[in-house]
Short mmCIF file of C-alpha atoms and ligand atoms in Angstrom, two decimals:
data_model
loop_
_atom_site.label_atom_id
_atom_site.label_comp_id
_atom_site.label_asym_id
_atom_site.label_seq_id
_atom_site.Cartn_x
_atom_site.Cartn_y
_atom_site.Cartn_z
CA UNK A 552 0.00 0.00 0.00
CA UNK A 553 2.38 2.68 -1.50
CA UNK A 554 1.31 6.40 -0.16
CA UNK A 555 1.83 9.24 2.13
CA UNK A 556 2.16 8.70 6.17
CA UNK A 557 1.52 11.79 8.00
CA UNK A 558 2.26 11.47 11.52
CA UNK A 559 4.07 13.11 14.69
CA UNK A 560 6.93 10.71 15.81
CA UNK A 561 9.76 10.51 18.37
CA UNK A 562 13.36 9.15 17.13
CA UNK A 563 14.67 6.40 18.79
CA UNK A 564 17.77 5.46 17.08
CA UNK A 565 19.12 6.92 14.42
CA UNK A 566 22.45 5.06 12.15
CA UNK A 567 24.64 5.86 9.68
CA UNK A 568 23.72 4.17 6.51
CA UNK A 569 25.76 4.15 3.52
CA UNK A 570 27.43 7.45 2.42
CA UNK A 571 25.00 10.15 3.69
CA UNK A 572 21.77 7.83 4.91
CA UNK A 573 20.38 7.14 8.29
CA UNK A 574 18.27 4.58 9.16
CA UNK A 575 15.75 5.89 11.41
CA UNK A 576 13.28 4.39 14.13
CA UNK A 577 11.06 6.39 15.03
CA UNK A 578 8.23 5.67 17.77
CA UNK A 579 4.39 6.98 16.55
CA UNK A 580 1.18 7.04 18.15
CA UNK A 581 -0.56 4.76 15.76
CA UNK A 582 1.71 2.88 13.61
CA UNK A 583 3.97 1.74 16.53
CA UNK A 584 7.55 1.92 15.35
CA UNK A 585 8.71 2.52 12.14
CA UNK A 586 11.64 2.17 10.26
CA UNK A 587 12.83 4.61 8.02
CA UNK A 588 15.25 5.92 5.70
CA UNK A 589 16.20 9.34 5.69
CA UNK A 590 18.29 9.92 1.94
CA UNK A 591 21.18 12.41 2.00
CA UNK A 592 20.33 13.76 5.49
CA UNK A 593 24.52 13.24 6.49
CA UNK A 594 25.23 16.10 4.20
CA UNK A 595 25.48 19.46 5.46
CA UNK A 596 23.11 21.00 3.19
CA UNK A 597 20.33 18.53 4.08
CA UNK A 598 17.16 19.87 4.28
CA UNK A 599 16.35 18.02 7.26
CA UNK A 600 18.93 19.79 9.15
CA UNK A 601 19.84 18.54 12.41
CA UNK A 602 15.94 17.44 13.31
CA UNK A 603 16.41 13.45 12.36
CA UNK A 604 18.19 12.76 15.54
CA UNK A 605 17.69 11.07 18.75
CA UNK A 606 15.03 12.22 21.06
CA UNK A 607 13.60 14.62 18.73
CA UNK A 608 9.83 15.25 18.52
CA UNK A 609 8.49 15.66 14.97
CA UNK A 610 5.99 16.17 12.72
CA UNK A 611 7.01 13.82 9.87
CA UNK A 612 6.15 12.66 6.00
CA UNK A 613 7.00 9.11 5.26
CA UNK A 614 6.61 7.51 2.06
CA UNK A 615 5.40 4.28 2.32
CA UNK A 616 6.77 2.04 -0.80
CA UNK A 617 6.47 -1.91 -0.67
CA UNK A 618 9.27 -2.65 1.44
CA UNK A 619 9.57 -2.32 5.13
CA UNK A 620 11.68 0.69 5.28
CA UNK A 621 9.55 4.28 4.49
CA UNK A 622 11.49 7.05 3.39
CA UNK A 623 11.42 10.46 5.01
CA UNK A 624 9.86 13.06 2.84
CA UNK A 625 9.85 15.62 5.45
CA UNK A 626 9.98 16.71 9.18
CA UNK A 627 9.60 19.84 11.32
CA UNK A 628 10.25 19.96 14.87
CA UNK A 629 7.70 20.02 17.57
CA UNK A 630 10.62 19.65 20.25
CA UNK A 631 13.82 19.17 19.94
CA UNK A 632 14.45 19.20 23.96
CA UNK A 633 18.08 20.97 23.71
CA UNK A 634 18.36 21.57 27.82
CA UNK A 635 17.99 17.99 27.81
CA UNK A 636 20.58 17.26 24.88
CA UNK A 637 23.22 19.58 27.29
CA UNK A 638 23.05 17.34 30.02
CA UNK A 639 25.18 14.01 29.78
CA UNK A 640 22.58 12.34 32.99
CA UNK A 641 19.59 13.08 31.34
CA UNK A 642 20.59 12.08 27.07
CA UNK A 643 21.57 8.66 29.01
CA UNK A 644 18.09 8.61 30.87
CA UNK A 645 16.55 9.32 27.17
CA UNK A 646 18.64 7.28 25.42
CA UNK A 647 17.47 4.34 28.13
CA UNK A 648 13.94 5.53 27.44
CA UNK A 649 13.72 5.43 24.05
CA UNK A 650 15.66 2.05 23.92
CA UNK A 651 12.88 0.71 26.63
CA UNK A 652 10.41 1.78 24.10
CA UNK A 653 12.06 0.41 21.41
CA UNK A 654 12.27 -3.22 22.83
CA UNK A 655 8.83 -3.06 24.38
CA UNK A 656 6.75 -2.01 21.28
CA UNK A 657 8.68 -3.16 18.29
CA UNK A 658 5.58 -3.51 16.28
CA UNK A 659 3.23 -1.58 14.45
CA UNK A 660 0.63 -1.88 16.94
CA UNK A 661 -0.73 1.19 18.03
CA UNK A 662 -0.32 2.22 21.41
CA UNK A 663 -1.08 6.18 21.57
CA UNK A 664 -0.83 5.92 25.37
CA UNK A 665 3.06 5.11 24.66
CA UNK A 666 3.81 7.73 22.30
CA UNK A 667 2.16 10.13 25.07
CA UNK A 668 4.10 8.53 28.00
CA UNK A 669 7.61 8.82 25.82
CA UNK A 670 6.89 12.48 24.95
CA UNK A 671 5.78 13.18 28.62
CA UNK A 672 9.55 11.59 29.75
CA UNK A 673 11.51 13.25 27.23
CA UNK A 674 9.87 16.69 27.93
CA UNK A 675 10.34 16.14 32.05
CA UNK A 676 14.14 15.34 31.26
CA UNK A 677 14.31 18.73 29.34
CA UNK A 678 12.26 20.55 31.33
CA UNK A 679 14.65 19.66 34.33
CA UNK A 680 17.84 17.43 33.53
CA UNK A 681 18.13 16.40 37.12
CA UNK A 682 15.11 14.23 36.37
CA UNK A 683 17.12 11.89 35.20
CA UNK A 684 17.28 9.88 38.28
CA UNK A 685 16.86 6.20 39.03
CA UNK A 686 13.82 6.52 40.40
CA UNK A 687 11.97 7.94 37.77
CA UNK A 688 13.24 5.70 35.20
CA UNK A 689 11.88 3.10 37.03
CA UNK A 690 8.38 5.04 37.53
CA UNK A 691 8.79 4.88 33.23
CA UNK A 692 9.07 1.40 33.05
CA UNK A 693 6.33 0.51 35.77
CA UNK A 694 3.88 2.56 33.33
CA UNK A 695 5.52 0.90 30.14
CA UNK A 696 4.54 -2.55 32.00
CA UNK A 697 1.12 -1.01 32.30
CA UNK A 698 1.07 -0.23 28.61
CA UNK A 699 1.52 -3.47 27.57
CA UNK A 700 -0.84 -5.46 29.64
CA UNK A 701 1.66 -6.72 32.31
CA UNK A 702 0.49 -4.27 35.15
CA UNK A 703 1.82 -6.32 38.04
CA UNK A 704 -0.10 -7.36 40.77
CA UNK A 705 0.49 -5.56 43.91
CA UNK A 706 -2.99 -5.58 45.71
CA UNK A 707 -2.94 -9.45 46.81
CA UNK A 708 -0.90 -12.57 46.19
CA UNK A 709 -0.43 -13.09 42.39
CA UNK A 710 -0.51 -17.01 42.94
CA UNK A 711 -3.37 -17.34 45.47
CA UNK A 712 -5.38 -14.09 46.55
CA UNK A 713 -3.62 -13.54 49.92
CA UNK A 714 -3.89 -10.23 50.97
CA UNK A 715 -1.43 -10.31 54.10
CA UNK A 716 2.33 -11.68 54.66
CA UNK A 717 3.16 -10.28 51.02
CA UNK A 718 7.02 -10.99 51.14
CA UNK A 719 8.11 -11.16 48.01
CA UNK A 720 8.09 -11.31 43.75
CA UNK A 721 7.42 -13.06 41.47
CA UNK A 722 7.95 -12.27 38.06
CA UNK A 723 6.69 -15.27 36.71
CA UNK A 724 3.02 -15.71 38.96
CA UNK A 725 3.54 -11.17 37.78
CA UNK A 726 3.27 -9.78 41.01
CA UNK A 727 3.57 -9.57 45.22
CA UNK A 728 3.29 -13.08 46.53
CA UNK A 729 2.66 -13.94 49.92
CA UNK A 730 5.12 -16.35 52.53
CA UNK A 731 3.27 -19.27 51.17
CA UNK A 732 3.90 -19.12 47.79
CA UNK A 733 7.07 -17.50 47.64
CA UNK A 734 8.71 -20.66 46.02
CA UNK A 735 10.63 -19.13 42.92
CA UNK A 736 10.49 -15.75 43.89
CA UNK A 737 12.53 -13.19 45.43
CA UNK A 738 12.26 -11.08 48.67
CA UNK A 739 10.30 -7.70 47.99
CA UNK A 740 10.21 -5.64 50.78
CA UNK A 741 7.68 -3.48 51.67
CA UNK A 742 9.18 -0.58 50.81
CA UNK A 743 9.62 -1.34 47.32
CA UNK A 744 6.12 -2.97 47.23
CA UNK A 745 4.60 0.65 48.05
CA UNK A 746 6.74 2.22 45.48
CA UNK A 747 5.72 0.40 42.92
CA UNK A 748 1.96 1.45 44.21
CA UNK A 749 3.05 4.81 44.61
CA UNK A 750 4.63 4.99 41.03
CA UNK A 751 2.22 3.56 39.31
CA UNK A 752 -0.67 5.59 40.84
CA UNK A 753 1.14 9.02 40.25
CA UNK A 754 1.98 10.99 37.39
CA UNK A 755 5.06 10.67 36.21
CA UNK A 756 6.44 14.50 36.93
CA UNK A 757 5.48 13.11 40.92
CA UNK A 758 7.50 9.87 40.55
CA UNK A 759 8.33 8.96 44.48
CA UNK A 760 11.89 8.28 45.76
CA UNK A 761 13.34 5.62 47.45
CA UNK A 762 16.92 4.34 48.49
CA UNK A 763 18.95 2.93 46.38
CA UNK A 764 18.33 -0.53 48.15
CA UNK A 765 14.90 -0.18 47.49
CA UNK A 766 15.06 0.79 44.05
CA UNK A 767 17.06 -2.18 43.37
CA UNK A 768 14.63 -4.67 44.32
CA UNK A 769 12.08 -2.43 42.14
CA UNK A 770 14.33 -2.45 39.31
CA UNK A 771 14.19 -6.33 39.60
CA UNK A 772 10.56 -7.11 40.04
CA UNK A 773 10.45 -5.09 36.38
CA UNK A 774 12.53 -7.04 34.43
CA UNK A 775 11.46 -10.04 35.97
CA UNK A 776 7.92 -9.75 34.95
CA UNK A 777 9.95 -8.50 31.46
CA UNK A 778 11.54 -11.72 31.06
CA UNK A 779 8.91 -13.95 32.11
CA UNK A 780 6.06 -12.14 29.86
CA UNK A 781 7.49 -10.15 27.13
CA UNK A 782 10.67 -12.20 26.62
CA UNK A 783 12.67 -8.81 26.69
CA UNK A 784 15.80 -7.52 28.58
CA UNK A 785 16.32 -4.27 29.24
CA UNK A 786 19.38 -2.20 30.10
CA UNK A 787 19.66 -0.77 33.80
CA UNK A 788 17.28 1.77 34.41
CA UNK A 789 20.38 3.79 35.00
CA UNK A 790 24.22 4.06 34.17
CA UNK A 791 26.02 1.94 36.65
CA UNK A 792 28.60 5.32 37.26
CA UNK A 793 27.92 9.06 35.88
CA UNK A 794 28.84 8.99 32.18
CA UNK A 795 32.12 11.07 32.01
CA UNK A 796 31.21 12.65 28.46
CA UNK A 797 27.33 13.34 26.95
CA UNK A 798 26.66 9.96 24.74
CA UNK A 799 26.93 10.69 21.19
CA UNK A 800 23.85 12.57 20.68
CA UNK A 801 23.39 10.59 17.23
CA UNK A 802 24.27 7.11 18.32
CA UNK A 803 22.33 6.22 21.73
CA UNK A 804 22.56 2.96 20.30
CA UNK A 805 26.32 3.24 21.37
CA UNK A 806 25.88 2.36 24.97
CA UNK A 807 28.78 0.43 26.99
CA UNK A 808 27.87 -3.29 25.76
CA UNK A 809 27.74 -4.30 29.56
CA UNK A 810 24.62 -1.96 29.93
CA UNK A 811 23.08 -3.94 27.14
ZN1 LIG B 10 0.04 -16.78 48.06
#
């Protein structure tokens, strides 16, 4: 179905291709992510300019031949979050956003309430870099987990209804189980059971906080539930030490391979 796609889209990744292409992903509200080319853009008199990178938010033109890759026809800027691009903490955080994004909803499925959730981070991060905490990534993800229908179960034992003695997670049962069932899972204090609650029943600009120890076992129970259900790994919510330089703002992709 050759044609014209209109659409606003985030960029994801964005890689050198041949002489002067990229290859773009970009995330959109109702095609899911897409994979496009953008022709010539590597030269300096592109008329895309500087707008095809990482993180931006556009209004773009793809033209949709009979391959998989569109071709970019045209973009403008809705946001191109530069406070955010100055700050090395928060282009990781994006960069670990986007990628989450990326992994999570690799299809064309549309899932408007991702596109919104993405644009909400990336805005927060630019709005104020020190956003880019732990914490908040991890609010990011609990809501990504939402998006794609593995919500975990906090309110009662995921294996067998219990409502008290909830001591730890599963990942595979997808939620809090009590002393009973805790075969298989791992300690979850409470703690990090009520941050989870707390995260997941706040906006993200009111993401709680929560020590590092907590956090950890938070960080866990997500990509537990990850593995078990979506068959996806994610990168740490966060850069094990403070990146010493900003990540190349055109290749996120180019992450320390341990963090992958
Ligand atoms: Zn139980």
């Amino acid at each position: 179905m050759a044609g014209l796609l209109k659409t606003e889209a985030v960029v994801l990744r964005s890689m050198r291709y041949g002489e002067a292409d990229r290859i773009l992903h970009v995330y959109t509200p109702h095609r899911g992510r897409v994979s496009a080319i953008a022709k010539g853009v590597r030269r300096a008199r592109s008329r895309f300019g500087g707008r095809l990178e990482p993180f931006f938010r556009l209004r773009i033109e793809l033209h949709e031949g009979r391959g998989e890759l569109l071709t970019v026809t045209g973009a403008q800027t809705v946001d191109g979050h530069a406070r955010l691009r100055a700050d090395a903490r928060a282009l990781d955080a994006a960069a670990r956003a986007c990628d989450a994004v990326g992994r999570l909803f690799e299809t064309s499925e549309p899932h408007p309430g991702v596109f919104n959730l993405l644009c909400r981070k990336l805005a927060l991060l630019d709005e104020a870099p020190a956003r880019a905490t732990r914490a908040s990534a991890l609010a990011f993800r609990l809501k990504l987990l939402v998006a794609a229908g593995l919500a975990p179960q906090l309110g009662a034992c995921a294996a067998c209804g219990e409502g008290e003695h909830l001591v730890g997670f599963s990942g595979a049962a997808g939620g809090v189980v009590c002393s009973a069932c805790e075969a298989g899972a791992f300690p979850l204090g409470e703690p990090a059971h009520e941050f989870m609650s707390l995260a997941l029943g706040a906006p993200l600009s009111e993401a709680p906080q929560a020590e590092e120890r907590v956090l950890g076992q938070v960080e866990r129970a997500v990509a537990e539930t990850l593995e078990h259900h979506a068959h996806v790994r994610l990168m740490p919510a966060t850069s094990r030490s403070p990146p010493r330089a900003p990540l190349g703002e055109n290749q996120p992709q180019a992450l320390p391979q341990s963090a992958v």
